[in-house]
mmCIF file of C-alpha atoms in Angstrom:
data_model
loop_
_atom_site.group_PDB
_atom_site.id
_atom_site.type_symbol
_atom_site.label_atom_id
_atom_site.label_comp_id
_atom_site.label_asym_id
_atom_site.label_seq_id
_atom_site.Cartn_x
_atom_site.Cartn_y
_atom_site.Cartn_z
ATOM 1 C CA MET A 1 -0.524 -0.164 32.656
ATOM 2 C CA LEU A 2 -0.657 3.594 31.534
ATOM 3 C CA LEU A 3 -3.103 4.437 34.097
ATOM 4 C CA LEU A 4 -0.655 2.648 36.441
ATOM 5 C CA GLY A 5 2.300 4.600 35.679
ATOM 6 C CA ALA A 6 0.583 7.777 35.471
ATOM 7 C CA VAL A 7 -0.476 7.278 38.831
ATOM 8 C CA LEU A 8 2.704 5.868 40.404
ATOM 9 C CA LEU A 9 5.119 8.726 39.032
ATOM 10 C CA GLY A 10 2.119 11.549 39.032
ATOM 11 C CA THR A 11 2.363 10.910 43.115
ATOM 12 C CA VAL A 12 6.058 11.195 42.813
ATOM 13 C CA GLY A 13 5.440 14.402 40.806
ATOM 14 C CA LEU A 14 2.831 16.064 43.217
ATOM 15 C CA SER A 15 5.312 15.668 46.126
ATOM 16 C CA ALA A 16 8.519 16.939 44.274
ATOM 17 C CA GLY A 17 5.941 19.734 43.234
ATOM 18 C CA SER A 18 4.943 20.377 46.711
ATOM 19 C CA TRP A 19 8.524 20.485 48.174
ATOM 20 C CA TYR A 20 9.390 23.144 45.590
ATOM 21 C CA GLY A 21 6.613 24.946 45.429
ATOM 22 C CA GLY A 22 7.022 25.577 49.485
ATOM 23 C CA ARG A 23 10.065 26.788 49.691
ATOM 24 C CA GLY A 24 10.603 30.164 50.853
ATOM 25 C CA ALA A 25 8.321 30.409 53.496
ATOM 26 C CA THR A 26 9.091 33.075 56.182
ATOM 27 C CA PRO A 27 9.415 31.849 59.651
ATOM 28 C CA LEU A 28 7.399 33.912 62.232
ATOM 29 C CA SER A 29 8.890 35.335 65.328
ATOM 30 C CA HIS A 30 7.631 34.674 69.021
ATOM 31 C CA ASP A 31 6.487 38.725 69.303
ATOM 32 C CA GLN A 32 4.885 38.362 65.756
ATOM 33 C CA THR A 33 2.566 35.331 66.953
ATOM 34 C CA GLU A 34 1.793 36.920 70.131
ATOM 35 C CA SER A 35 0.721 39.887 68.378
ATOM 36 C CA ILE A 36 -1.556 38.093 66.229
ATOM 37 C CA ALA A 37 -3.283 36.102 69.138
ATOM 38 C CA ALA A 38 -3.600 39.044 71.181
ATOM 39 C CA GLU A 39 -5.461 40.752 67.942
ATOM 40 C CA LEU A 40 -7.786 37.882 67.028
ATOM 41 C CA LEU A 41 -8.940 36.846 70.468
ATOM 42 C CA PRO A 42 -8.022 39.977 72.715
ATOM 43 C CA ASP A 43 -10.284 38.681 75.475
ATOM 44 C CA ALA A 44 -9.492 35.141 75.595
ATOM 45 C CA GLU A 45 -6.863 34.033 78.499
ATOM 46 C CA VAL A 46 -4.302 31.698 77.429
ATOM 47 C CA THR A 47 -3.412 28.756 79.428
ATOM 48 C CA GLY A 48 0.375 28.120 79.756
ATOM 49 C CA GLY A 49 2.707 29.233 77.246
ATOM 50 C CA VAL A 50 3.166 29.857 73.748
ATOM 51 C CA MET A 51 4.477 26.544 71.922
ATOM 52 C CA ILE A 52 6.738 26.973 69.320
ATOM 53 C CA ALA A 53 6.535 23.614 67.131
ATOM 54 C CA ARG A 54 8.798 22.972 64.264
ATOM 55 C CA GLY A 55 7.840 20.959 61.661
ATOM 56 C CA TYR A 56 8.603 17.141 61.920
ATOM 57 C CA ARG A 57 6.559 14.727 60.035
ATOM 58 C CA TYR A 58 7.790 11.129 59.764
ATOM 59 C CA GLY A 59 10.759 11.015 61.134
ATOM 60 C CA THR A 60 12.151 14.472 58.702
ATOM 61 C CA PHE A 61 12.454 17.663 59.803
ATOM 62 C CA LEU A 62 11.640 20.658 57.403
ATOM 63 C CA ALA A 63 13.834 23.709 56.699
ATOM 64 C CA ASP A 64 13.370 26.969 58.322
ATOM 65 C CA ASP A 65 11.928 28.096 55.127
ATOM 66 C CA ASP A 66 9.924 25.032 53.826
ATOM 67 C CA PHE A 67 6.275 25.129 53.986
ATOM 68 C CA GLY A 68 4.825 23.867 57.382
ATOM 69 C CA SER A 69 8.104 23.980 59.043
ATOM 70 C CA ILE A 70 7.250 26.459 61.893
ATOM 71 C CA HIS A 71 3.959 27.123 63.882
ATOM 72 C CA ALA A 72 2.996 28.660 67.053
ATOM 73 C CA GLU A 73 0.187 27.226 69.379
ATOM 74 C CA PHE A 74 -2.253 28.934 72.106
ATOM 75 C CA GLN A 75 -4.187 26.747 74.204
ATOM 76 C CA TYR A 76 -7.468 28.277 75.823
ATOM 77 C CA GLY A 77 -8.803 26.454 78.834
ATOM 78 C CA ASP A 78 -8.963 22.364 79.063
ATOM 79 C CA ARG A 79 -12.646 22.160 77.470
ATOM 80 C CA ALA A 80 -13.738 23.320 74.285
ATOM 81 C CA ASN A 81 -14.727 27.093 74.331
ATOM 82 C CA CYS A 82 -17.022 27.116 71.349
ATOM 83 C CA PRO A 83 -17.849 30.857 71.794
ATOM 84 C CA LEU A 84 -13.974 31.685 70.586
ATOM 85 C CA SER A 85 -15.156 30.714 67.063
ATOM 86 C CA ASP A 86 -17.643 33.800 67.170
ATOM 87 C CA GLN A 87 -14.791 36.193 68.838
ATOM 88 C CA LEU A 88 -12.607 35.509 65.721
ATOM 89 C CA ARG A 89 -14.664 35.570 63.033
ATOM 90 C CA HIS A 90 -15.686 39.195 64.316
ATOM 91 C CA ASN A 91 -12.234 40.504 64.889
ATOM 92 C CA ALA A 92 -10.891 38.613 61.629
ATOM 93 C CA ALA A 93 -13.562 40.348 59.826
ATOM 94 C CA THR A 94 -13.017 43.991 61.096
ATOM 95 C CA ARG A 95 -9.108 43.566 61.093
ATOM 96 C CA GLY A 96 -8.553 42.741 57.525
ATOM 97 C CA TRP A 97 -8.175 38.904 57.868
ATOM 98 C CA GLN A 98 -9.259 37.057 54.444
ATOM 99 C CA GLY A 99 -10.424 33.958 53.430
ATOM 100 C CA LEU A 100 -12.311 32.997 56.188
ATOM 101 C CA HIS A 101 -12.846 29.099 55.908
ATOM 102 C CA ARG A 102 -14.862 26.958 58.217
ATOM 103 C CA LEU A 103 -13.609 23.917 59.746
ATOM 104 C CA PRO A 104 -16.505 21.478 60.381
ATOM 105 C CA ASN A 105 -15.736 19.189 63.514
ATOM 106 C CA ALA A 106 -17.192 18.188 67.153
ATOM 107 C CA PRO A 107 -17.803 19.608 69.415
ATOM 108 C CA CYS A 108 -17.851 22.875 67.578
ATOM 109 C CA ASP A 109 -16.723 24.062 64.181
ATOM 110 C CA GLY A 110 -13.216 25.732 64.030
ATOM 111 C CA LEU A 111 -12.312 28.820 61.687
ATOM 112 C CA ARG A 112 -9.335 29.297 59.673
ATOM 113 C CA VAL A 113 -8.024 33.148 58.377
ATOM 114 C CA THR A 114 -5.016 34.315 56.497
ATOM 115 C CA ARG A 115 -3.446 37.642 55.900
ATOM 116 C CA ASP A 116 0.225 39.083 54.761
ATOM 117 C CA GLY A 117 1.157 35.470 54.172
ATOM 118 C CA VAL A 118 0.086 34.201 57.408
ATOM 119 C CA THR A 119 -2.318 31.575 58.613
ATOM 120 C CA ALA A 120 -4.500 31.285 61.767
ATOM 121 C CA THR A 121 -6.411 28.399 62.561
ATOM 122 C CA LEU A 122 -8.548 27.898 65.577
ATOM 123 C CA THR A 123 -9.920 24.360 66.562
ATOM 124 C CA HIS A 124 -12.068 22.886 69.129
ATOM 125 C CA GLY A 125 -11.567 19.384 71.055
ATOM 126 C CA THR A 126 -12.223 17.828 74.194
ATOM 127 C CA ASN A 127 -8.700 19.332 75.964
ATOM 128 C CA GLY A 128 -9.399 22.770 75.096
ATOM 129 C CA SER A 129 -9.521 25.001 72.253
ATOM 130 C CA ARG A 130 -6.094 25.690 70.247
ATOM 131 C CA LEU A 131 -5.039 28.680 67.818
ATOM 132 C CA SER A 132 -2.514 27.451 65.517
ATOM 133 C CA ILE A 133 -0.343 30.106 63.793
ATOM 134 C CA ALA A 134 1.815 29.372 60.784
ATOM 135 C CA PRO A 135 3.361 30.900 57.543
ATOM 136 C CA SER A 136 0.725 30.245 54.522
ATOM 137 C CA ALA A 137 1.957 28.569 51.588
ATOM 138 C CA PRO A 138 4.037 30.783 49.320
ATOM 139 C CA ASP A 139 2.716 32.212 46.090
ATOM 140 C CA GLY A 140 2.522 29.755 43.105
ATOM 141 C CA TYR A 141 2.582 26.995 45.416
ATOM 142 C CA LEU A 142 -0.693 24.957 44.167
ATOM 143 C CA ALA A 143 0.372 26.078 40.551
ATOM 144 C CA THR A 144 3.771 24.100 41.061
ATOM 145 C CA THR A 145 2.427 21.144 42.865
ATOM 146 C CA VAL A 146 0.026 20.407 39.770
ATOM 147 C CA ALA A 147 2.543 21.088 37.660
ATOM 148 C CA GLY A 148 4.996 18.570 39.107
ATOM 149 C CA THR A 149 1.705 16.126 39.441
ATOM 150 C CA LEU A 150 1.284 16.484 35.262
ATOM 151 C CA LEU A 151 4.671 16.143 34.711
ATOM 152 C CA GLY A 152 5.248 13.013 36.707
ATOM 153 C CA ALA A 153 2.049 11.549 35.579
ATOM 154 C CA ALA A 154 3.116 12.463 31.445
ATOM 155 C CA ALA A 155 6.535 10.530 32.673
ATOM 156 C CA GLY A 156 4.929 7.548 34.044
ATOM 157 C CA ALA A 157 2.412 6.871 31.550
ATOM 158 C CA ALA A 158 5.459 7.019 28.558
ATOM 159 C CA LEU A 159 7.696 4.833 30.717
ATOM 160 C CA PHE A 160 5.034 2.238 31.308
ATOM 161 C CA TRP A 161 3.718 2.271 27.695
ATOM 162 C CA LEU A 162 7.477 1.584 26.142
ATOM 163 C CA GLY A 163 7.932 -1.128 28.878
ATOM 164 C CA VAL A 164 4.805 -2.906 27.865
ATOM 165 C CA ARG A 165 5.291 -2.198 24.109
ATOM 166 C CA ARG A 166 8.742 -3.619 23.815
ATOM 167 C CA ARG A 167 7.395 -6.871 25.554
ATOM 168 C CA ARG A 168 11.386 -7.640 26.532
ATOM 169 C CA PRO A 169 12.556 -8.839 30.036
ATOM 170 C CA VAL A 170 14.764 -5.399 30.655
ATOM 171 C CA PRO A 171 11.925 -2.718 30.115
ATOM 172 C CA ILE A 172 9.252 -4.730 31.894
ATOM 173 C CA LEU A 173 12.081 -5.579 34.652
ATOM 174 C CA VAL A 174 12.467 -1.618 35.141
ATOM 175 C CA VAL A 175 8.362 -1.118 35.134
ATOM 176 C CA THR A 176 8.167 -3.831 37.664
ATOM 177 C CA LEU A 177 10.789 -2.315 39.837
ATOM 178 C CA VAL A 178 9.427 0.969 39.794
ATOM 179 C CA ALA A 179 5.959 -0.327 40.595
ATOM 180 C CA VAL A 180 7.129 -2.182 43.373
ATOM 181 C CA GLY A 181 9.645 0.262 44.806
ATOM 182 C CA LEU A 182 7.141 3.325 44.464
ATOM 183 C CA PHE A 183 4.028 1.633 45.772
ATOM 184 C CA PRO A 184 4.589 2.302 49.725
ATOM 185 C CA GLY A 185 5.251 5.985 48.991
ATOM 186 C CA ILE A 186 2.247 6.063 46.896
ATOM 187 C CA ALA A 187 -0.005 4.690 49.466
ATOM 188 C CA LEU A 188 1.169 6.935 52.182
ATOM 189 C CA THR A 189 1.209 9.735 50.163
ATOM 190 C CA TRP A 190 -2.447 9.399 49.043
ATOM 191 C CA ALA A 191 -3.614 8.359 52.575
ATOM 192 C CA ASP A 192 -2.235 11.791 53.833
ATOM 193 C CA LEU A 193 -4.321 13.760 51.508
ATOM 194 C CA THR A 194 -7.031 13.058 52.973
ATOM 195 C CA ASP A 195 -7.247 16.936 54.485
ATOM 196 C CA GLY A 196 -5.998 18.302 51.133
ATOM 197 C CA LEU A 197 -2.472 19.837 50.735
ATOM 198 C CA ALA A 198 -2.603 22.001 54.239
ATOM 199 C CA GLU A 199 0.129 19.985 55.424
ATOM 200 C CA PRO A 200 3.621 19.063 53.249
ATOM 201 C CA VAL A 201 3.169 15.230 52.185
ATOM 202 C CA TRP A 202 7.077 15.141 50.813
ATOM 203 C CA PRO A 203 8.686 14.346 53.979
ATOM 204 C CA ILE A 204 7.091 10.931 53.650
ATOM 205 C CA TRP A 205 9.990 9.938 50.631
ATOM 206 C CA PRO A 206 13.090 10.775 52.845
ATOM 207 C CA ALA A 207 11.582 8.732 55.637
ATOM 208 C CA LEU A 208 10.866 5.986 53.499
ATOM 209 C CA ALA A 209 14.151 5.774 51.990
ATOM 210 C CA PRO A 210 15.688 3.259 54.391
ATOM 211 C CA VAL A 211 12.902 0.757 53.275
ATOM 212 C CA LEU A 212 12.512 1.686 49.778
ATOM 213 C CA VAL A 213 15.999 1.092 48.718
ATOM 214 C CA PRO A 214 16.642 -2.210 49.879
ATOM 215 C CA LEU A 215 13.222 -2.894 48.774
ATOM 216 C CA TRP A 216 14.346 -1.728 45.022
ATOM 217 C CA LEU A 217 17.436 -4.102 45.451
ATOM 218 C CA VAL A 218 15.753 -7.002 46.232
ATOM 219 C CA VAL A 219 13.151 -6.512 43.618
ATOM 220 C CA LEU A 220 16.365 -6.134 41.217
ATOM 221 C CA LEU A 221 17.848 -9.015 42.176
ATOM 222 C CA ALA A 222 14.699 -11.262 42.003
ATOM 223 C CA GLY A 223 14.382 -9.821 38.438
ATOM 224 C CA PHE A 224 17.693 -10.687 37.564
ATOM 225 C CA ILE A 225 17.625 -14.327 38.648
ATOM 226 C CA VAL A 226 14.618 -14.806 36.895
ATOM 227 C CA PHE A 227 15.982 -13.328 33.727
ATOM 228 C CA ALA A 228 19.131 -15.496 33.989
ATOM 229 C CA ARG A 229 16.665 -18.349 34.508
ATOM 230 C CA ARG A 230 14.652 -17.562 31.192
ATOM 231 C CA ARG A 231 17.985 -16.991 29.304
ATOM 232 C CA ASN A 232 19.338 -20.453 30.319
ATOM 233 C CA ALA A 233 16.036 -22.300 29.757
ATOM 234 C CA ALA A 234 15.853 -20.787 26.230
ATOM 235 C CA SER A 235 19.473 -21.897 25.392
ATOM 236 C CA ALA A 236 18.595 -25.287 26.413
ATOM 237 C CA ARG A 237 15.499 -25.217 24.434
ATOM 238 C CA ASP A 238 17.704 -24.049 21.295
ATOM 239 C CA ALA A 239 19.960 -26.707 21.754
ATOM 240 C CA ASN A 240 17.658 -29.799 22.226
ATOM 241 C CA GLU A 241 15.943 -28.319 19.196
ATOM 242 C CA VAL A 242 19.780 -28.176 17.351
ATOM 243 C CA ARG A 243 20.216 -31.972 18.138
ATOM 244 C CA THR A 244 16.499 -33.232 17.411
ATOM 245 C CA THR A 245 17.253 -31.503 13.822
ATOM 246 C CA GLU A 246 20.694 -33.094 13.554
ATOM 247 C CA THR A 247 19.223 -36.560 14.393
ATOM 248 C CA VAL A 248 16.528 -36.205 11.900
#
């Protein structure tokens, strides 16, 4: 039960920490993204115009200053152009970009580089190569996310420990309500963390609110019905014991 409470509320703390730590990201302008693309891939020809995408996940728009809120995408050709990775690697190294990170993929690996609060990611797919430019996570993002996770896990372990230790209907009902109500969001959050914290996971919770709130109400109603029946059964049992004693 301690582990269950730690996992449930720890995941909620992770989402809250990632939201709080991701605030303050500076959106990029159209001219700034075009300048970065020309710097990293000067010899590549862009197919079509620049696509500016606003962060929209699980039915929730991210605020302009949220991590992952806005990014620009540049398309290169209609098939994977693998030599672009070598071009980006060379230009990034000579122009002061840092954090060169290889992204294993098929048909060829992509790259991710960072500089001055900006992250550029090159990926290759069957429909062409794509360069995505977005604001990097603000300073302290990872520390805030970890702190939120630890605080949530500690609160969850303490709550579930108290609920089990008292062995009374109301605390057990609270523990059941929390476990059942949070489980859908917990499952989706961990399923979304397969790529790490490259994308914010907190929008899962606002999107699930219309479902989680009715679910909590149903579980709460069911709990009260069970609690009332147990009390009535206990009262009837006590009354029978009193009558039996008087008869004897």
